[in-house]
Amino acid sequence: MPVHRPGSVHTPRTPRSFRPRPVAVLVTALLAALSCSLPLTSAQATTAPSRGSAHMGMGVLAHDGQSGTPSTGDATQTEGVDVAGYQGNVAWSTLWSSGVRWAYTKATEGTYYTNPYFAQQYNGSYDVGMIRGAYHFATPDTTSGATQANYFVDHGGGWSRDGKTLPGALDIEWNPYGAECYGKSASAMVSWIADFLNTYKARTGRDAVLYTATSWWSDCTGNYGGFAANNPLWIARYASDPGTLPAGWSYYTMWQYTSSGPTVGDHDKFNGALDRVQALANG
């Protein structure tokens, strides 16, 4: 026991577990407890998309216009659609009856994804009489352009001279999984695209179609115009007109004008009558 000397005052020691904590520590602990009981905000509740879920126009609504209805023009246009795995089995006979005459189906993404509904979508459109093609969703941050072009050709993206198969399309747009330009400089992005296009042509004998949006193209390639001579442009813009085109192209071949069309959301116009669609298929 402690010894008390005469005249001294004894002050009991506070047990360690009961010593008062600094105010800042208590406030931090209180806020942490409260945050656990509060509902998540919409931003917190939103989860990042999973790899493979990307599709044509995924970033267009957020970055480059709203769902549009084309204004009536003098040139004849041919209605088309583009589809991906998230749309499942497609009612092709319904689309045919509504006037749709051509279609593109997502085949691949990166080198890690193939569309599980590809056969129903790609062959189904062909079987009802449509002219069909396949597209690849580019992920320039994962593997080289050549590697992805080979993966695309090996998993449905080839071409045949049957009069009903369009050349493959490269979907190059906003990165749904991260930085807008996939962490690449404009010159590096142009090199990646060229690597893909050159490999695709070497494998199939055809120049691939380039699908993009003008604002993304300007941001991520520096508005490069060197592909316009050989690669048909498929422009994405949800408005009454396609707007300003990327550098080099004086006209578009295809235009994705809405993500809320009938039967399937993504509807497109081919810049010409059906015989021009057939001409592109024939090469």
PDB file of C-alpha atoms in Angstrom:
ATOM      1  CA  MET A   1       0.000   0.000   0.000  1.00  0.00           C
ATOM      2  CA  PRO A   2       1.180   3.582  -0.639  1.00  0.00           C
ATOM      3  CA  VAL A   3       2.668   5.370   2.355  1.00  0.00           C
ATOM      4  CA  HIS A   4       1.254   8.797   3.229  1.00  0.00           C
ATOM      5  CA  ARG A   5       3.648  11.233   4.813  1.00  0.00           C
ATOM      6  CA  PRO A   6       2.216  13.767   7.223  1.00  0.00           C
ATOM      7  CA  GLY A   7       1.062  16.930   5.493  1.00  0.00           C
ATOM      8  CA  SER A   8       1.087  15.391   2.024  1.00  0.00           C
ATOM      9  CA  VAL A   9      -2.003  15.185  -0.197  1.00  0.00           C
ATOM     10  CA  HIS A  10      -2.584  11.943  -2.114  1.00  0.00           C
ATOM     11  CA  THR A  11      -4.098  12.229  -5.619  1.00  0.00           C
ATOM     12  CA  PRO A  12      -5.370   8.893  -6.934  1.00  0.00           C
ATOM     13  CA  ARG A  13      -4.056   7.906 -10.402  1.00  0.00           C
ATOM     14  CA  THR A  14      -6.715   7.572 -13.082  1.00  0.00           C
ATOM     15  CA  PRO A  15      -6.743   4.042 -14.496  1.00  0.00           C
ATOM     16  CA  ARG A  16      -5.332   3.944 -18.084  1.00  0.00           C
ATOM     17  CA  SER A  17      -8.625   2.753 -19.633  1.00  0.00           C
ATOM     18  CA  PHE A  18     -10.510   5.701 -18.183  1.00  0.00           C
ATOM     19  CA  ARG A  19      -8.160   8.514 -19.147  1.00  0.00           C
ATOM     20  CA  PRO A  20      -9.995  11.237 -21.095  1.00  0.00           C
ATOM     21  CA  ARG A  21      -9.272  11.179 -24.860  1.00  0.00           C
ATOM     22  CA  PRO A  22      -8.503  14.284 -26.885  1.00  0.00           C
ATOM     23  CA  VAL A  23     -11.639  15.961 -28.261  1.00  0.00           C
ATOM     24  CA  ALA A  24     -10.557  15.462 -31.887  1.00  0.00           C
ATOM     25  CA  VAL A  25     -10.363  11.696 -31.414  1.00  0.00           C
ATOM     26  CA  LEU A  26     -13.848  11.559 -29.920  1.00  0.00           C
ATOM     27  CA  VAL A  27     -15.322  13.680 -32.727  1.00  0.00           C
ATOM     28  CA  THR A  28     -13.726  11.465 -35.392  1.00  0.00           C
ATOM     29  CA  ALA A  29     -15.093   8.337 -33.768  1.00  0.00           C
ATOM     30  CA  LEU A  30     -18.571   9.871 -33.516  1.00  0.00           C
ATOM     31  CA  LEU A  31     -18.624  10.892 -37.178  1.00  0.00           C
ATOM     32  CA  ALA A  32     -17.474   7.437 -38.251  1.00  0.00           C
ATOM     33  CA  ALA A  33     -20.276   5.820 -36.266  1.00  0.00           C
ATOM     34  CA  LEU A  34     -22.841   8.171 -37.770  1.00  0.00           C
ATOM     35  CA  SER A  35     -21.640   7.548 -41.333  1.00  0.00           C
ATOM     36  CA  CYS A  36     -22.201   3.832 -40.904  1.00  0.00           C
ATOM     37  CA  SER A  37     -25.869   4.410 -40.107  1.00  0.00           C
ATOM     38  CA  LEU A  38     -26.590   6.947 -42.872  1.00  0.00           C
ATOM     39  CA  PRO A  39     -27.886   5.819 -46.291  1.00  0.00           C
ATOM     40  CA  LEU A  40     -25.422   5.902 -49.205  1.00  0.00           C
ATOM     41  CA  THR A  41     -25.644   8.787 -51.603  1.00  0.00           C
ATOM     42  CA  SER A  42     -26.484   7.939 -55.221  1.00  0.00           C
ATOM     43  CA  ALA A  43     -22.836   8.479 -56.179  1.00  0.00           C
ATOM     44  CA  GLN A  44     -21.639   6.115 -53.462  1.00  0.00           C
ATOM     45  CA  ALA A  45     -24.239   3.508 -54.358  1.00  0.00           C
ATOM     46  CA  THR A  46     -23.260   3.492 -58.035  1.00  0.00           C
ATOM     47  CA  THR A  47     -20.840   0.705 -58.804  1.00  0.00           C
ATOM     48  CA  ALA A  48     -18.347   0.805 -61.631  1.00  0.00           C
ATOM     49  CA  PRO A  49     -19.382  -1.172 -64.728  1.00  0.00           C
ATOM     50  CA  SER A  50     -17.884  -4.625 -65.017  1.00  0.00           C
ATOM     51  CA  ARG A  51     -15.437  -5.454 -67.790  1.00  0.00           C
ATOM     52  CA  GLY A  52     -17.280  -6.678 -70.863  1.00  0.00           C
ATOM     53  CA  SER A  53     -20.406  -4.598 -70.250  1.00  0.00           C
ATOM     54  CA  ALA A  54     -19.441  -1.756 -72.609  1.00  0.00           C
ATOM     55  CA  HIS A  55     -21.350  -1.156 -75.837  1.00  0.00           C
ATOM     56  CA  MET A  56     -21.678   1.378 -78.636  1.00  0.00           C
ATOM     57  CA  GLY A  57     -22.794   4.759 -77.391  1.00  0.00           C
ATOM     58  CA  MET A  58     -22.365   3.912 -73.713  1.00  0.00           C
ATOM     59  CA  GLY A  59     -20.737   7.272 -73.118  1.00  0.00           C
ATOM     60  CA  VAL A  60     -22.581   9.344 -75.707  1.00  0.00           C
ATOM     61  CA  LEU A  61     -25.587  10.274 -73.551  1.00  0.00           C
ATOM     62  CA  ALA A  62     -23.325  11.419 -70.734  1.00  0.00           C
ATOM     63  CA  HIS A  63     -20.896  13.360 -72.894  1.00  0.00           C
ATOM     64  CA  ASP A  64     -22.222  14.234 -76.333  1.00  0.00           C
ATOM     65  CA  GLY A  65     -25.914  14.972 -76.716  1.00  0.00           C
ATOM     66  CA  GLN A  66     -29.325  13.545 -75.930  1.00  0.00           C
ATOM     67  CA  SER A  67     -31.546  11.000 -77.643  1.00  0.00           C
ATOM     68  CA  GLY A  68     -32.408  12.431 -81.034  1.00  0.00           C
ATOM     69  CA  THR A  69     -34.805  12.222 -83.949  1.00  0.00           C
ATOM     70  CA  PRO A  70     -33.257  12.963 -87.348  1.00  0.00           C
ATOM     71  CA  SER A  71     -34.720  15.856 -89.237  1.00  0.00           C
ATOM     72  CA  THR A  72     -36.120  15.066 -92.677  1.00  0.00           C
ATOM     73  CA  GLY A  73     -33.476  15.522 -95.382  1.00  0.00           C
ATOM     74  CA  ASP A  74     -33.299  15.131 -99.119  1.00  0.00           C
ATOM     75  CA  ALA A  75     -30.864  12.193 -99.119  1.00  0.00           C
ATOM     76  CA  THR A  76     -32.213   8.659 -98.863  1.00  0.00           C
ATOM     77  CA  GLN A  77     -31.189   6.957 -95.608  1.00  0.00           C
ATOM     78  CA  THR A  78     -31.423   3.297 -94.645  1.00  0.00           C
ATOM     79  CA  GLU A  79     -32.406   2.334 -91.101  1.00  0.00           C
ATOM     80  CA  GLY A  80     -30.138   0.103 -89.036  1.00  0.00           C
ATOM     81  CA  VAL A  81     -29.540  -1.014 -85.459  1.00  0.00           C
ATOM     82  CA  ASP A  82     -26.599  -2.025 -83.312  1.00  0.00           C
ATOM     83  CA  VAL A  83     -26.902  -4.547 -80.493  1.00  0.00           C
ATOM     84  CA  ALA A  84     -24.803  -6.043 -77.702  1.00  0.00           C
ATOM     85  CA  GLY A  85     -24.998  -8.814 -75.140  1.00  0.00           C
ATOM     86  CA  TYR A  86     -26.986  -6.797 -72.582  1.00  0.00           C
ATOM     87  CA  GLN A  87     -29.961  -6.790 -74.985  1.00  0.00           C
ATOM     88  CA  GLY A  88     -30.190 -10.585 -75.033  1.00  0.00           C
ATOM     89  CA  ASN A  89     -32.163 -12.342 -77.745  1.00  0.00           C
ATOM     90  CA  VAL A  90     -33.343  -9.775 -80.291  1.00  0.00           C
ATOM     91  CA  ALA A  91     -36.731  -9.818 -82.088  1.00  0.00           C
ATOM     92  CA  TRP A  92     -35.257  -9.579 -85.575  1.00  0.00           C
ATOM     93  CA  SER A  93     -38.509 -10.201 -87.446  1.00  0.00           C
ATOM     94  CA  THR A  94     -40.083  -7.256 -85.600  1.00  0.00           C
ATOM     95  CA  LEU A  95     -37.183  -5.004 -86.554  1.00  0.00           C
ATOM     96  CA  TRP A  96     -37.349  -6.165 -90.169  1.00  0.00           C
ATOM     97  CA  SER A  97     -41.075  -5.399 -90.295  1.00  0.00           C
ATOM     98  CA  SER A  98     -40.371  -1.882 -88.970  1.00  0.00           C
ATOM     99  CA  GLY A  99     -37.994  -1.166 -91.848  1.00  0.00           C
ATOM    100  CA  VAL A 100     -34.585  -2.000 -90.371  1.00  0.00           C
ATOM    101  CA  ARG A 101     -32.320  -3.388 -93.105  1.00  0.00           C
ATOM    102  CA  TRP A 102     -28.861  -3.624 -91.558  1.00  0.00           C
ATOM    103  CA  ALA A 103     -27.382  -4.428 -88.162  1.00  0.00           C
ATOM    104  CA  TYR A 104     -24.123  -4.580 -86.256  1.00  0.00           C
ATOM    105  CA  THR A 105     -23.561  -6.927 -83.312  1.00  0.00           C
ATOM    106  CA  LYS A 106     -20.910  -6.581 -80.629  1.00  0.00           C
ATOM    107  CA  ALA A 107     -18.561  -9.539 -80.941  1.00  0.00           C
ATOM    108  CA  THR A 108     -15.705  -8.742 -78.578  1.00  0.00           C
ATOM    109  CA  GLU A 109     -14.158  -6.345 -76.088  1.00  0.00           C
ATOM    110  CA  GLY A 110     -10.458  -6.133 -75.334  1.00  0.00           C
ATOM    111  CA  THR A 111      -9.097  -9.680 -75.348  1.00  0.00           C
ATOM    112  CA  TYR A 112     -11.183 -10.884 -72.405  1.00  0.00           C
ATOM    113  CA  TYR A 113     -14.817 -10.823 -73.568  1.00  0.00           C
ATOM    114  CA  THR A 114     -17.001 -12.400 -76.233  1.00  0.00           C
ATOM    115  CA  ASN A 115     -20.721 -11.669 -76.510  1.00  0.00           C
ATOM    116  CA  PRO A 116     -22.703 -14.695 -75.234  1.00  0.00           C
ATOM    117  CA  TYR A 117     -25.635 -13.711 -77.500  1.00  0.00           C
ATOM    118  CA  PHE A 118     -23.483 -13.194 -80.578  1.00  0.00           C
ATOM    119  CA  ALA A 119     -24.823 -16.176 -82.552  1.00  0.00           C
ATOM    120  CA  GLN A 120     -28.489 -15.251 -82.027  1.00  0.00           C
ATOM    121  CA  GLN A 121     -27.862 -11.608 -82.848  1.00  0.00           C
ATOM    122  CA  TYR A 122     -25.390 -11.948 -85.730  1.00  0.00           C
ATOM    123  CA  ASN A 123     -27.043 -14.910 -87.446  1.00  0.00           C
ATOM    124  CA  GLY A 124     -30.578 -13.852 -86.548  1.00  0.00           C
ATOM    125  CA  SER A 125     -30.270 -10.554 -88.387  1.00  0.00           C
ATOM    126  CA  TYR A 126     -28.827 -12.349 -91.417  1.00  0.00           C
ATOM    127  CA  ASP A 127     -31.587 -14.961 -91.386  1.00  0.00           C
ATOM    128  CA  VAL A 128     -34.380 -12.368 -91.687  1.00  0.00           C
ATOM    129  CA  GLY A 129     -32.659 -10.745 -94.658  1.00  0.00           C
ATOM    130  CA  MET A 130     -30.584  -7.976 -93.105  1.00  0.00           C
ATOM    131  CA  ILE A 131     -27.044  -7.051 -94.074  1.00  0.00           C
ATOM    132  CA  ARG A 132     -25.030  -7.587 -90.917  1.00  0.00           C
ATOM    133  CA  GLY A 133     -21.643  -6.856 -89.413  1.00  0.00           C
ATOM    134  CA  ALA A 134     -19.719  -7.237 -86.150  1.00  0.00           C
ATOM    135  CA  TYR A 135     -17.996  -4.671 -83.957  1.00  0.00           C
ATOM    136  CA  HIS A 136     -15.213  -4.637 -81.373  1.00  0.00           C
ATOM    137  CA  PHE A 137     -15.213  -2.406 -78.275  1.00  0.00           C
ATOM    138  CA  ALA A 138     -11.660  -1.105 -77.955  1.00  0.00           C
ATOM    139  CA  THR A 139      -9.803  -0.983 -74.644  1.00  0.00           C
ATOM    140  CA  PRO A 140      -6.458   0.577 -75.611  1.00  0.00           C
ATOM    141  CA  ASP A 141      -5.176   0.363 -72.035  1.00  0.00           C
ATOM    142  CA  THR A 142      -5.233  -3.444 -71.868  1.00  0.00           C
ATOM    143  CA  THR A 143      -3.456  -4.834 -74.959  1.00  0.00           C
ATOM    144  CA  SER A 144      -2.110  -3.618 -78.305  1.00  0.00           C
ATOM    145  CA  GLY A 145      -4.251  -2.703 -81.289  1.00  0.00           C
ATOM    146  CA  ALA A 146      -2.894  -5.653 -83.284  1.00  0.00           C
ATOM    147  CA  THR A 147      -3.646  -8.097 -80.470  1.00  0.00           C
ATOM    148  CA  GLN A 148      -7.237  -6.886 -80.199  1.00  0.00           C
ATOM    149  CA  ALA A 149      -7.750  -6.919 -83.973  1.00  0.00           C
ATOM    150  CA  ASN A 150      -6.659 -10.559 -84.099  1.00  0.00           C
ATOM    151  CA  TYR A 151      -8.904 -11.419 -81.160  1.00  0.00           C
ATOM    152  CA  PHE A 152     -11.823  -9.730 -82.932  1.00  0.00           C
ATOM    153  CA  VAL A 153     -11.273 -11.579 -86.222  1.00  0.00           C
ATOM    154  CA  ASP A 154     -10.869 -14.886 -84.391  1.00  0.00           C
ATOM    155  CA  HIS A 155     -14.159 -14.423 -82.489  1.00  0.00           C
ATOM    156  CA  GLY A 156     -16.711 -13.349 -85.082  1.00  0.00           C
ATOM    157  CA  GLY A 157     -15.261 -10.185 -86.565  1.00  0.00           C
ATOM    158  CA  GLY A 158     -14.182 -11.563 -89.915  1.00  0.00           C
ATOM    159  CA  TRP A 159     -15.584 -10.732 -93.323  1.00  0.00           C
ATOM    160  CA  SER A 160     -16.901 -12.859 -96.200  1.00  0.00           C
ATOM    161  CA  ARG A 161     -17.771 -11.885 -99.756  1.00  0.00           C
ATOM    162  CA  ASP A 162     -21.387 -13.043 -99.572  1.00  0.00           C
ATOM    163  CA  GLY A 163     -23.006  -9.684-100.266  1.00  0.00           C
ATOM    164  CA  LYS A 164     -24.620  -9.600 -96.829  1.00  0.00           C
ATOM    165  CA  THR A 165     -21.662  -9.118 -94.471  1.00  0.00           C
ATOM    166  CA  LEU A 166     -20.324  -5.653 -93.665  1.00  0.00           C
ATOM    167  CA  PRO A 167     -16.679  -5.032 -92.723  1.00  0.00           C
ATOM    168  CA  GLY A 168     -15.911  -5.099 -89.020  1.00  0.00           C
ATOM    169  CA  ALA A 169     -16.244  -1.900 -86.990  1.00  0.00           C
ATOM    170  CA  LEU A 170     -13.926  -0.537 -84.315  1.00  0.00           C
ATOM    171  CA  ASP A 171     -15.875   1.122 -81.486  1.00  0.00           C
ATOM    172  CA  ILE A 172     -13.442   3.674 -80.044  1.00  0.00           C
ATOM    173  CA  GLU A 173     -15.009   6.062 -77.517  1.00  0.00           C
ATOM    174  CA  TRP A 174     -15.087   7.064 -73.853  1.00  0.00           C
ATOM    175  CA  ASN A 175     -13.518   4.599 -71.448  1.00  0.00           C
ATOM    176  CA  PRO A 176     -16.329   3.319 -69.201  1.00  0.00           C
ATOM    177  CA  TYR A 177     -13.824   1.895 -66.709  1.00  0.00           C
ATOM    178  CA  GLY A 178     -11.485   4.832 -66.118  1.00  0.00           C
ATOM    179  CA  ALA A 179      -9.736   7.806 -67.720  1.00  0.00           C
ATOM    180  CA  GLU A 180     -11.448   9.165 -70.844  1.00  0.00           C
ATOM    181  CA  CYS A 181      -8.493   8.506 -73.163  1.00  0.00           C
ATOM    182  CA  TYR A 182      -7.345   5.262 -71.511  1.00  0.00           C
ATOM    183  CA  GLY A 183      -4.231   6.982 -70.182  1.00  0.00           C
ATOM    184  CA  LYS A 184      -2.821   7.578 -73.673  1.00  0.00           C
ATOM    185  CA  SER A 185      -1.523  10.717 -75.331  1.00  0.00           C
ATOM    186  CA  ALA A 186      -3.106  11.746 -78.632  1.00  0.00           C
ATOM    187  CA  SER A 187      -0.173  10.386 -80.648  1.00  0.00           C
ATOM    188  CA  ALA A 188      -0.181   7.105 -78.736  1.00  0.00           C
ATOM    189  CA  MET A 189      -3.924   6.735 -79.323  1.00  0.00           C
ATOM    190  CA  VAL A 190      -3.523   7.337 -83.062  1.00  0.00           C
ATOM    191  CA  SER A 191      -0.766   4.700 -83.143  1.00  0.00           C
ATOM    192  CA  TRP A 192      -2.969   2.214 -81.285  1.00  0.00           C
ATOM    193  CA  ILE A 193      -5.877   2.746 -83.705  1.00  0.00           C
ATOM    194  CA  ALA A 194      -3.573   2.419 -86.719  1.00  0.00           C
ATOM    195  CA  ASP A 195      -2.187  -0.829 -85.300  1.00  0.00           C
ATOM    196  CA  PHE A 196      -5.725  -2.218 -85.042  1.00  0.00           C
ATOM    197  CA  LEU A 197      -6.828  -1.044 -88.484  1.00  0.00           C
ATOM    198  CA  ASN A 198      -3.698  -2.269 -90.265  1.00  0.00           C
ATOM    199  CA  THR A 199      -3.947  -5.686 -88.639  1.00  0.00           C
ATOM    200  CA  TYR A 200      -7.641  -5.996 -89.423  1.00  0.00           C
ATOM    201  CA  LYS A 201      -7.044  -5.217 -93.085  1.00  0.00           C
ATOM    202  CA  ALA A 202      -4.155  -7.682 -93.261  1.00  0.00           C
ATOM    203  CA  ARG A 203      -6.402 -10.401 -91.831  1.00  0.00           C
ATOM    204  CA  THR A 204      -9.577  -9.706 -93.833  1.00  0.00           C
ATOM    205  CA  GLY A 205      -8.668  -7.619 -96.861  1.00  0.00           C
ATOM    206  CA  ARG A 206     -11.131  -4.925 -95.761  1.00  0.00           C
ATOM    207  CA  ASP A 207     -10.775  -1.504 -94.168  1.00  0.00           C
ATOM    208  CA  ALA A 208     -12.666  -1.470 -90.880  1.00  0.00           C
ATOM    209  CA  VAL A 209     -15.402   1.044 -90.111  1.00  0.00           C
ATOM    210  CA  LEU A 210     -14.509   3.574 -87.387  1.00  0.00           C
ATOM    211  CA  TYR A 211     -17.247   4.320 -84.833  1.00  0.00           C
ATOM    212  CA  THR A 212     -16.632   7.366 -82.637  1.00  0.00           C
ATOM    213  CA  ALA A 213     -17.973  10.699 -81.397  1.00  0.00           C
ATOM    214  CA  THR A 214     -16.474  13.996 -82.521  1.00  0.00           C
ATOM    215  CA  SER A 215     -15.829  15.364 -79.032  1.00  0.00           C
ATOM    216  CA  TRP A 216     -14.053  12.176 -77.882  1.00  0.00           C
ATOM    217  CA  TRP A 217     -12.042  12.039 -81.124  1.00  0.00           C
ATOM    218  CA  SER A 218     -10.946  15.631 -80.645  1.00  0.00           C
ATOM    219  CA  ASP A 219      -9.968  15.088 -77.001  1.00  0.00           C
ATOM    220  CA  CYS A 220      -8.162  11.787 -77.422  1.00  0.00           C
ATOM    221  CA  THR A 221      -6.597  11.843 -80.904  1.00  0.00           C
ATOM    222  CA  GLY A 222      -6.054  15.579 -81.264  1.00  0.00           C
ATOM    223  CA  ASN A 223      -8.703  15.481 -84.029  1.00  0.00           C
ATOM    224  CA  TYR A 224      -6.475  13.383 -86.261  1.00  0.00           C
ATOM    225  CA  GLY A 225      -7.647  13.234 -89.893  1.00  0.00           C
ATOM    226  CA  GLY A 226      -5.441  10.541 -91.353  1.00  0.00           C
ATOM    227  CA  PHE A 227      -7.933   7.652 -91.346  1.00  0.00           C
ATOM    228  CA  ALA A 228     -10.606   9.373 -93.415  1.00  0.00           C
ATOM    229  CA  ALA A 229      -9.245   8.275 -96.793  1.00  0.00           C
ATOM    230  CA  ASN A 230      -9.791   4.561 -96.168  1.00  0.00           C
ATOM    231  CA  ASN A 231     -12.013   3.974 -93.156  1.00  0.00           C
ATOM    232  CA  PRO A 232     -15.772   4.691 -93.328  1.00  0.00           C
ATOM    233  CA  LEU A 233     -16.989   6.915 -90.490  1.00  0.00           C
ATOM    234  CA  TRP A 234     -19.771   5.838 -88.152  1.00  0.00           C
ATOM    235  CA  ILE A 235     -20.557   8.944 -86.160  1.00  0.00           C
ATOM    236  CA  ALA A 236     -22.331   8.883 -82.780  1.00  0.00           C
ATOM    237  CA  ARG A 237     -24.491  11.863 -81.888  1.00  0.00           C
ATOM    238  CA  TYR A 238     -27.953  11.820 -80.341  1.00  0.00           C
ATOM    239  CA  ALA A 239     -29.525  14.873 -81.941  1.00  0.00           C
ATOM    240  CA  SER A 240     -31.496  15.943 -85.003  1.00  0.00           C
ATOM    241  CA  ASP A 241     -28.321  16.017 -87.106  1.00  0.00           C
ATOM    242  CA  PRO A 242     -24.835  14.466 -86.864  1.00  0.00           C
ATOM    243  CA  GLY A 243     -23.164  17.799 -86.182  1.00  0.00           C
ATOM    244  CA  THR A 244     -19.537  18.589 -86.938  1.00  0.00           C
ATOM    245  CA  LEU A 245     -17.595  15.536 -88.103  1.00  0.00           C
ATOM    246  CA  PRO A 246     -14.062  14.625 -87.029  1.00  0.00           C
ATOM    247  CA  ALA A 247     -11.202  16.015 -89.113  1.00  0.00           C
ATOM    248  CA  GLY A 248     -10.719  14.482 -92.557  1.00  0.00           C
ATOM    249  CA  TRP A 249     -14.231  13.159 -93.112  1.00  0.00           C
ATOM    250  CA  SER A 250     -16.487  15.310 -95.288  1.00  0.00           C
ATOM    251  CA  TYR A 251     -19.441  12.956 -94.840  1.00  0.00           C
ATOM    252  CA  TYR A 252     -20.483  10.078 -92.588  1.00  0.00           C
ATOM    253  CA  THR A 253     -21.288   6.572 -93.783  1.00  0.00           C
ATOM    254  CA  MET A 254     -23.383   5.678 -90.725  1.00  0.00           C
ATOM    255  CA  TRP A 255     -24.872   7.718 -87.907  1.00  0.00           C
ATOM    256  CA  GLN A 256     -26.031   6.408 -84.543  1.00  0.00           C
ATOM    257  CA  TYR A 257     -28.737   8.937 -83.732  1.00  0.00           C
ATOM    258  CA  THR A 258     -30.536   7.509 -80.674  1.00  0.00           C
ATOM    259  CA  SER A 259     -30.306   5.067 -77.797  1.00  0.00           C
ATOM    260  CA  SER A 260     -34.077   4.933 -77.287  1.00  0.00           C
ATOM    261  CA  GLY A 261     -35.441   3.631 -80.570  1.00  0.00           C
ATOM    262  CA  PRO A 262     -38.153   0.976 -80.994  1.00  0.00           C
ATOM    263  CA  THR A 263     -37.542  -2.735 -80.220  1.00  0.00           C
ATOM    264  CA  VAL A 264     -33.862  -2.162 -79.415  1.00  0.00           C
ATOM    265  CA  GLY A 265     -32.558   1.190 -78.260  1.00  0.00           C
ATOM    266  CA  ASP A 266     -29.638   1.915 -80.559  1.00  0.00           C
ATOM    267  CA  HIS A 267     -30.830   2.987 -84.007  1.00  0.00           C
ATOM    268  CA  ASP A 268     -28.748   4.220 -86.907  1.00  0.00           C
ATOM    269  CA  LYS A 269     -28.982   5.728 -90.373  1.00  0.00           C
ATOM    270  CA  PHE A 270     -26.896   4.601 -93.332  1.00  0.00           C
ATOM    271  CA  ASN A 271     -26.072   7.570 -95.548  1.00  0.00           C
ATOM    272  CA  GLY A 272     -27.627   6.183 -98.715  1.00  0.00           C
ATOM    273  CA  ALA A 273     -30.176   3.782-100.110  1.00  0.00           C
ATOM    274  CA  LEU A 274     -30.031   0.028 -99.566  1.00  0.00           C
ATOM    275  CA  ASP A 275     -27.865  -0.493-102.657  1.00  0.00           C
ATOM    276  CA  ARG A 276     -25.144   1.585-100.954  1.00  0.00           C
ATOM    277  CA  VAL A 277     -25.285  -0.684 -97.910  1.00  0.00           C
ATOM    278  CA  GLN A 278     -24.885  -3.638-100.269  1.00  0.00           C
ATOM    279  CA  ALA A 279     -21.962  -1.895-101.989  1.00  0.00           C
ATOM    280  CA  LEU A 280     -20.133  -1.556 -98.650  1.00  0.00           C
ATOM    281  CA  ALA A 281     -20.782  -5.225 -97.945  1.00  0.00           C
ATOM    282  CA  ASN A 282     -19.379  -6.214-101.329  1.00  0.00           C
ATOM    283  CA  GLY A 283     -16.282  -4.081-100.913  1.00  0.00           C
TER     284      GLY A 283
END
